[in-house]
Short mmCIF file of C-alpha atoms in Angstrom, two decimals:
data_model
loop_
_atom_site.label_atom_id
_atom_site.label_comp_id
_atom_site.label_asym_id
_atom_site.label_seq_id
_atom_site.Cartn_x
_atom_site.Cartn_y
_atom_site.Cartn_z
CA GLU V 1 -0.11 -0.30 -0.18
CA ASP V 2 1.01 3.29 -0.95
CA GLN V 3 1.67 5.61 2.08
CA VAL V 4 3.45 9.01 2.44
CA THR V 5 4.16 10.52 5.67
CA GLN V 6 5.77 14.08 6.57
CA SER V 7 8.14 15.31 9.71
CA PRO V 8 7.40 17.28 11.36
CA GLU V 9 4.24 18.11 12.29
CA ALA V 10 4.61 21.53 13.36
CA LEU V 11 7.55 23.94 12.21
CA ARG V 12 8.22 27.25 13.57
CA LEU V 13 11.17 29.18 12.29
CA GLN V 14 12.75 32.97 12.78
CA GLU V 15 12.41 35.17 9.71
CA GLY V 16 15.39 34.03 7.78
CA GLU V 17 16.59 30.86 9.72
CA SER V 18 16.78 28.00 7.54
CA SER V 19 14.91 24.81 7.88
CA SER V 20 14.11 21.54 5.83
CA LEU V 21 10.62 19.51 5.42
CA ASN V 22 10.66 15.97 5.70
CA CYS V 23 8.96 13.45 3.20
CA SER V 24 8.62 9.35 3.54
CA TYR V 25 7.10 7.58 1.32
CA THR V 26 6.13 3.98 0.52
CA VAL V 27 5.09 4.03 -2.64
CA SER V 28 4.86 0.60 -5.75
CA GLY V 29 7.10 2.57 -8.78
CA LEU V 30 6.81 6.24 -7.75
CA ARG V 31 5.97 7.73 -11.30
CA GLY V 32 6.23 10.96 -9.89
CA LEU V 33 6.49 13.35 -5.74
CA PHE V 34 4.53 16.53 -5.30
CA TRP V 35 4.68 19.63 -3.13
CA TYR V 36 1.75 21.43 -2.75
CA ARG V 37 1.47 24.68 -0.68
CA GLN V 38 -1.17 25.27 1.04
CA ASP V 39 -3.11 28.15 3.51
CA PRO V 40 -5.89 27.99 5.85
CA GLY V 41 -8.94 28.74 3.69
CA LYS V 42 -8.24 27.47 0.91
CA GLY V 43 -7.09 24.90 -1.25
CA PRO V 44 -3.37 23.00 -1.95
CA GLU V 45 -1.76 25.78 -4.09
CA PHE V 46 1.06 23.54 -7.06
CA LEU V 47 4.84 24.11 -6.45
CA PHE V 48 7.11 21.12 -7.82
CA THR V 49 6.99 17.33 -9.36
CA LEU V 50 9.89 15.07 -8.69
CA TYR V 51 10.55 11.97 -11.06
CA SER V 52 13.60 10.93 -10.03
CA ALA V 53 16.36 10.09 -7.69
CA GLY V 54 18.69 12.89 -7.83
CA GLU V 55 16.31 15.45 -8.98
CA GLU V 56 15.89 18.91 -7.98
CA LYS V 57 13.89 21.71 -8.36
CA GLU V 58 13.96 25.50 -7.14
CA LYS V 59 11.62 27.96 -6.90
CA GLU V 60 12.51 31.11 -5.34
CA ARG V 61 13.10 30.59 -1.36
CA LEU V 62 11.98 26.72 -2.06
CA LYS V 63 14.63 23.41 -3.14
CA ALA V 64 12.83 20.65 -3.40
CA THR V 65 14.50 17.30 -3.39
CA LEU V 66 14.20 13.56 -4.02
CA THR V 67 15.82 10.05 -3.24
CA LYS V 68 14.47 6.69 -3.16
CA LYS V 69 12.68 6.89 -0.25
CA GLU V 70 12.19 10.47 0.50
CA SER V 71 11.79 14.00 -0.02
CA PHE V 72 13.36 17.49 1.01
CA LEU V 73 11.73 20.57 1.17
CA HIS V 74 14.55 22.75 2.03
CA ILE V 75 13.36 26.16 3.03
CA THR V 76 16.81 29.28 2.42
CA ALA V 77 15.80 32.63 4.72
CA PRO V 78 12.53 32.11 4.89
CA LYS V 79 10.17 35.26 5.01
CA PRO V 80 6.72 35.89 7.28
CA GLU V 81 4.86 35.47 3.40
CA ASP V 82 6.18 31.57 4.11
CA SER V 83 4.20 30.43 6.60
CA ALA V 84 1.25 27.15 5.52
CA THR V 85 1.05 23.40 5.47
CA TYR V 86 3.05 22.41 3.32
CA LEU V 87 1.97 18.97 1.69
CA CYS V 88 3.55 15.48 -0.12
CA ALA V 89 2.03 13.19 -2.71
CA VAL V 90 2.89 10.82 -3.93
CA ARG V 91 1.84 9.10 -7.09
CA GLY V 92 2.71 5.14 -8.26
CA VAL V 93 2.32 2.94 -10.98
CA TYR V 94 -1.07 1.41 -10.06
CA ASN V 95 -2.16 4.57 -10.30
CA GLN V 96 -1.47 6.07 -13.78
CA GLY V 97 -4.74 7.14 -13.79
CA GLY V 98 -3.57 10.06 -11.57
CA LYS V 99 -4.93 9.30 -7.92
CA LEU V 100 -3.03 11.44 -5.89
CA ILE V 101 -1.96 9.53 -1.35
CA PHE V 102 -1.01 12.83 0.10
CA GLY V 103 0.97 13.00 3.88
CA GLN V 104 -0.48 14.83 6.03
CA GLY V 105 1.74 17.89 6.10
CA THR V 106 3.61 19.97 7.60
CA GLU V 107 2.58 23.40 9.46
CA LEU V 108 4.79 25.85 8.71
CA SER V 109 5.15 29.45 10.70
CA VAL V 110 8.16 32.41 10.53
CA LYS V 111 7.57 34.68 12.75
CA PRO V 112 9.61 38.55 11.80
CA GLY N 1 -6.66 31.63 -17.06
CA ALA N 2 -9.74 31.03 -14.74
CA GLY N 3 -8.68 28.42 -12.36
CA VAL N 4 -11.04 25.03 -10.83
CA SER N 5 -14.49 26.91 -8.96
CA GLN N 6 -16.12 25.42 -6.38
CA THR N 7 -19.45 25.53 -5.63
CA PRO N 8 -20.95 26.98 -2.58
CA SER N 9 -17.64 27.81 -0.56
CA ASN N 10 -19.60 26.35 2.30
CA LYS N 11 -22.85 25.09 3.00
CA VAL N 12 -24.66 23.56 6.29
CA THR N 13 -26.79 20.98 6.37
CA GLU N 14 -28.55 18.31 8.73
CA LYS N 15 -28.20 14.79 9.40
CA GLY N 16 -30.01 13.09 6.44
CA LYS N 17 -30.58 15.41 4.04
CA TYR N 18 -29.24 15.53 0.60
CA VAL N 19 -26.20 17.77 -0.64
CA GLU N 20 -24.99 18.17 -3.52
CA LEU N 21 -21.30 20.25 -4.92
CA ARG N 22 -20.13 21.68 -8.01
CA CYS N 23 -17.01 21.59 -9.20
CA ASP N 24 -15.80 24.01 -12.54
CA PRO N 25 -12.41 22.26 -13.72
CA ILE N 26 -9.92 24.10 -15.64
CA SER N 27 -11.46 24.94 -19.59
CA GLY N 28 -9.59 22.49 -21.61
CA HIS N 29 -9.00 19.83 -18.62
CA THR N 30 -10.49 15.95 -19.16
CA ALA N 31 -9.67 14.79 -15.57
CA LEU N 32 -11.35 15.76 -13.00
CA TYR N 33 -10.46 14.75 -9.42
CA TRP N 34 -12.34 14.99 -6.10
CA TYR N 35 -10.63 15.09 -2.51
CA ARG N 36 -12.00 15.14 0.83
CA GLN N 37 -9.97 16.85 3.25
CA SER N 38 -10.77 16.49 7.49
CA LEU N 39 -8.63 19.17 9.73
CA GLY N 40 -5.10 18.56 9.95
CA GLN N 41 -5.26 15.92 7.25
CA GLY N 42 -3.92 15.31 3.96
CA PRO N 43 -6.31 15.53 0.81
CA GLU N 44 -8.09 11.91 1.10
CA PHE N 45 -9.29 10.74 -2.67
CA LEU N 46 -12.51 9.50 -3.32
CA ILE N 47 -13.37 9.78 -7.43
CA TYR N 48 -11.92 10.84 -10.23
CA PHE N 49 -12.80 10.70 -14.44
CA GLN N 50 -11.16 11.31 -17.40
CA GLY N 51 -14.44 12.41 -19.76
CA THR N 52 -17.27 11.15 -18.87
CA GLY N 53 -16.67 8.42 -16.70
CA ALA N 54 -15.45 7.69 -13.62
CA ALA N 55 -12.23 5.80 -14.53
CA ASP N 56 -11.40 4.94 -10.45
CA ASP N 57 -13.95 5.52 -7.46
CA SER N 58 -12.47 3.56 -4.87
CA GLY N 59 -12.28 6.02 -2.86
CA LEU N 60 -16.06 6.60 -2.40
CA PRO N 61 -16.36 5.97 2.04
CA ASN N 62 -20.25 3.80 0.34
CA ASP N 63 -23.15 4.04 -1.68
CA ARG N 64 -23.80 7.35 0.17
CA PHE N 65 -21.77 9.40 -1.98
CA PHE N 66 -21.61 9.73 -6.09
CA ALA N 67 -20.35 11.39 -8.84
CA VAL N 68 -21.27 12.53 -11.86
CA ARG N 69 -19.93 14.57 -14.81
CA PRO N 70 -22.69 14.69 -17.53
CA GLU N 71 -20.42 16.42 -20.56
CA GLY N 72 -17.19 15.72 -19.45
CA SER N 73 -16.67 19.07 -18.01
CA VAL N 74 -18.62 19.84 -14.99
CA SER N 75 -19.08 17.60 -11.63
CA THR N 76 -21.30 17.52 -9.33
CA LEU N 77 -20.44 14.96 -5.90
CA LYS N 78 -23.99 13.84 -4.04
CA ILE N 79 -23.91 13.17 -0.93
CA GLN N 80 -26.58 10.99 0.49
CA ARG N 81 -28.98 11.39 3.91
CA THR N 82 -25.59 12.86 5.27
CA GLU N 83 -24.46 12.41 8.47
CA ARG N 84 -22.07 14.30 11.00
CA GLY N 85 -18.66 12.63 9.67
CA ASP N 86 -18.78 13.29 5.77
CA SER N 87 -18.43 16.68 7.85
CA ALA N 88 -14.92 18.02 5.71
CA VAL N 89 -13.23 20.21 2.98
CA TYR N 90 -14.70 18.42 -0.17
CA LEU N 91 -11.54 19.01 -2.93
CA CYS N 92 -12.11 19.41 -6.59
CA ALA N 93 -8.75 19.20 -8.99
CA SER N 94 -8.14 18.53 -12.71
CA SER N 95 -5.43 17.61 -14.82
CA LEU N 96 -4.69 18.44 -19.12
CA THR N 97 -4.59 14.35 -19.21
CA THR N 98 -4.15 11.54 -16.41
CA GLY N 99 -1.12 9.56 -15.78
CA GLY N 100 1.85 10.97 -16.84
CA ARG N 101 3.26 14.34 -16.50
CA ASN N 102 0.11 16.36 -15.70
CA GLU N 103 0.63 17.82 -12.41
CA GLN N 104 -3.13 18.48 -10.81
CA PHE N 105 -4.45 21.58 -9.55
CA PHE N 106 -7.02 22.67 -7.14
CA GLY N 107 -9.74 24.86 -6.52
CA PRO N 108 -10.58 27.05 -3.61
CA GLY N 109 -12.93 23.65 -1.44
CA THR N 110 -16.30 23.28 -0.51
CA ARG N 111 -16.44 23.14 3.83
CA LEU N 112 -19.41 20.59 4.15
CA THR N 113 -20.65 20.44 7.25
CA VAL N 114 -23.37 18.12 8.55
CA LEU N 115 -25.34 19.28 12.14
#
């Protein structure tokens, strides 16, 4: 059964304090690992897709990396506007039609 | 262009009532997905459509839940005899096609409260 576990559940940072969020996954034949950002009361906003171990993608202060067992979302010099819940999801070979399996999310709070 | 839209944004109903939730996908997207999100949890898959047909409905919790997409665009999620445990945010997403390198784009959700 495909599974995703995110840690920590909550993370509090000071503005400028870099850190990483972890997404550990178990999937039969990874067909994509997805990172989303979700603000309170809104739907998830797409950030990145990673497909193979060693792949990296960057967007502003965010960089996502992928290994065969986990993905990291690195946040460099975060700002208060980066505060949100970050969700990780996987698509496996048996769900190539598109079904995503999500983790429970990491709630990030960045204080000025 | 316009993103995924969902109506209503909030729905309060009484236990035992019937509700319909609507999703308007991004224009040109052939795949449409429904997820349910409980407080503090990630979205949980319910059903997805490729065109007009339900390609995978394995996430529907029981036969009180049903979804349609009659013309391959707008979709409606229907819940009969609502229960308090159905209270959650119902999210809709669409993608250009299914599978492959196709990201899903989400709407704002409908918050359903069953009293």
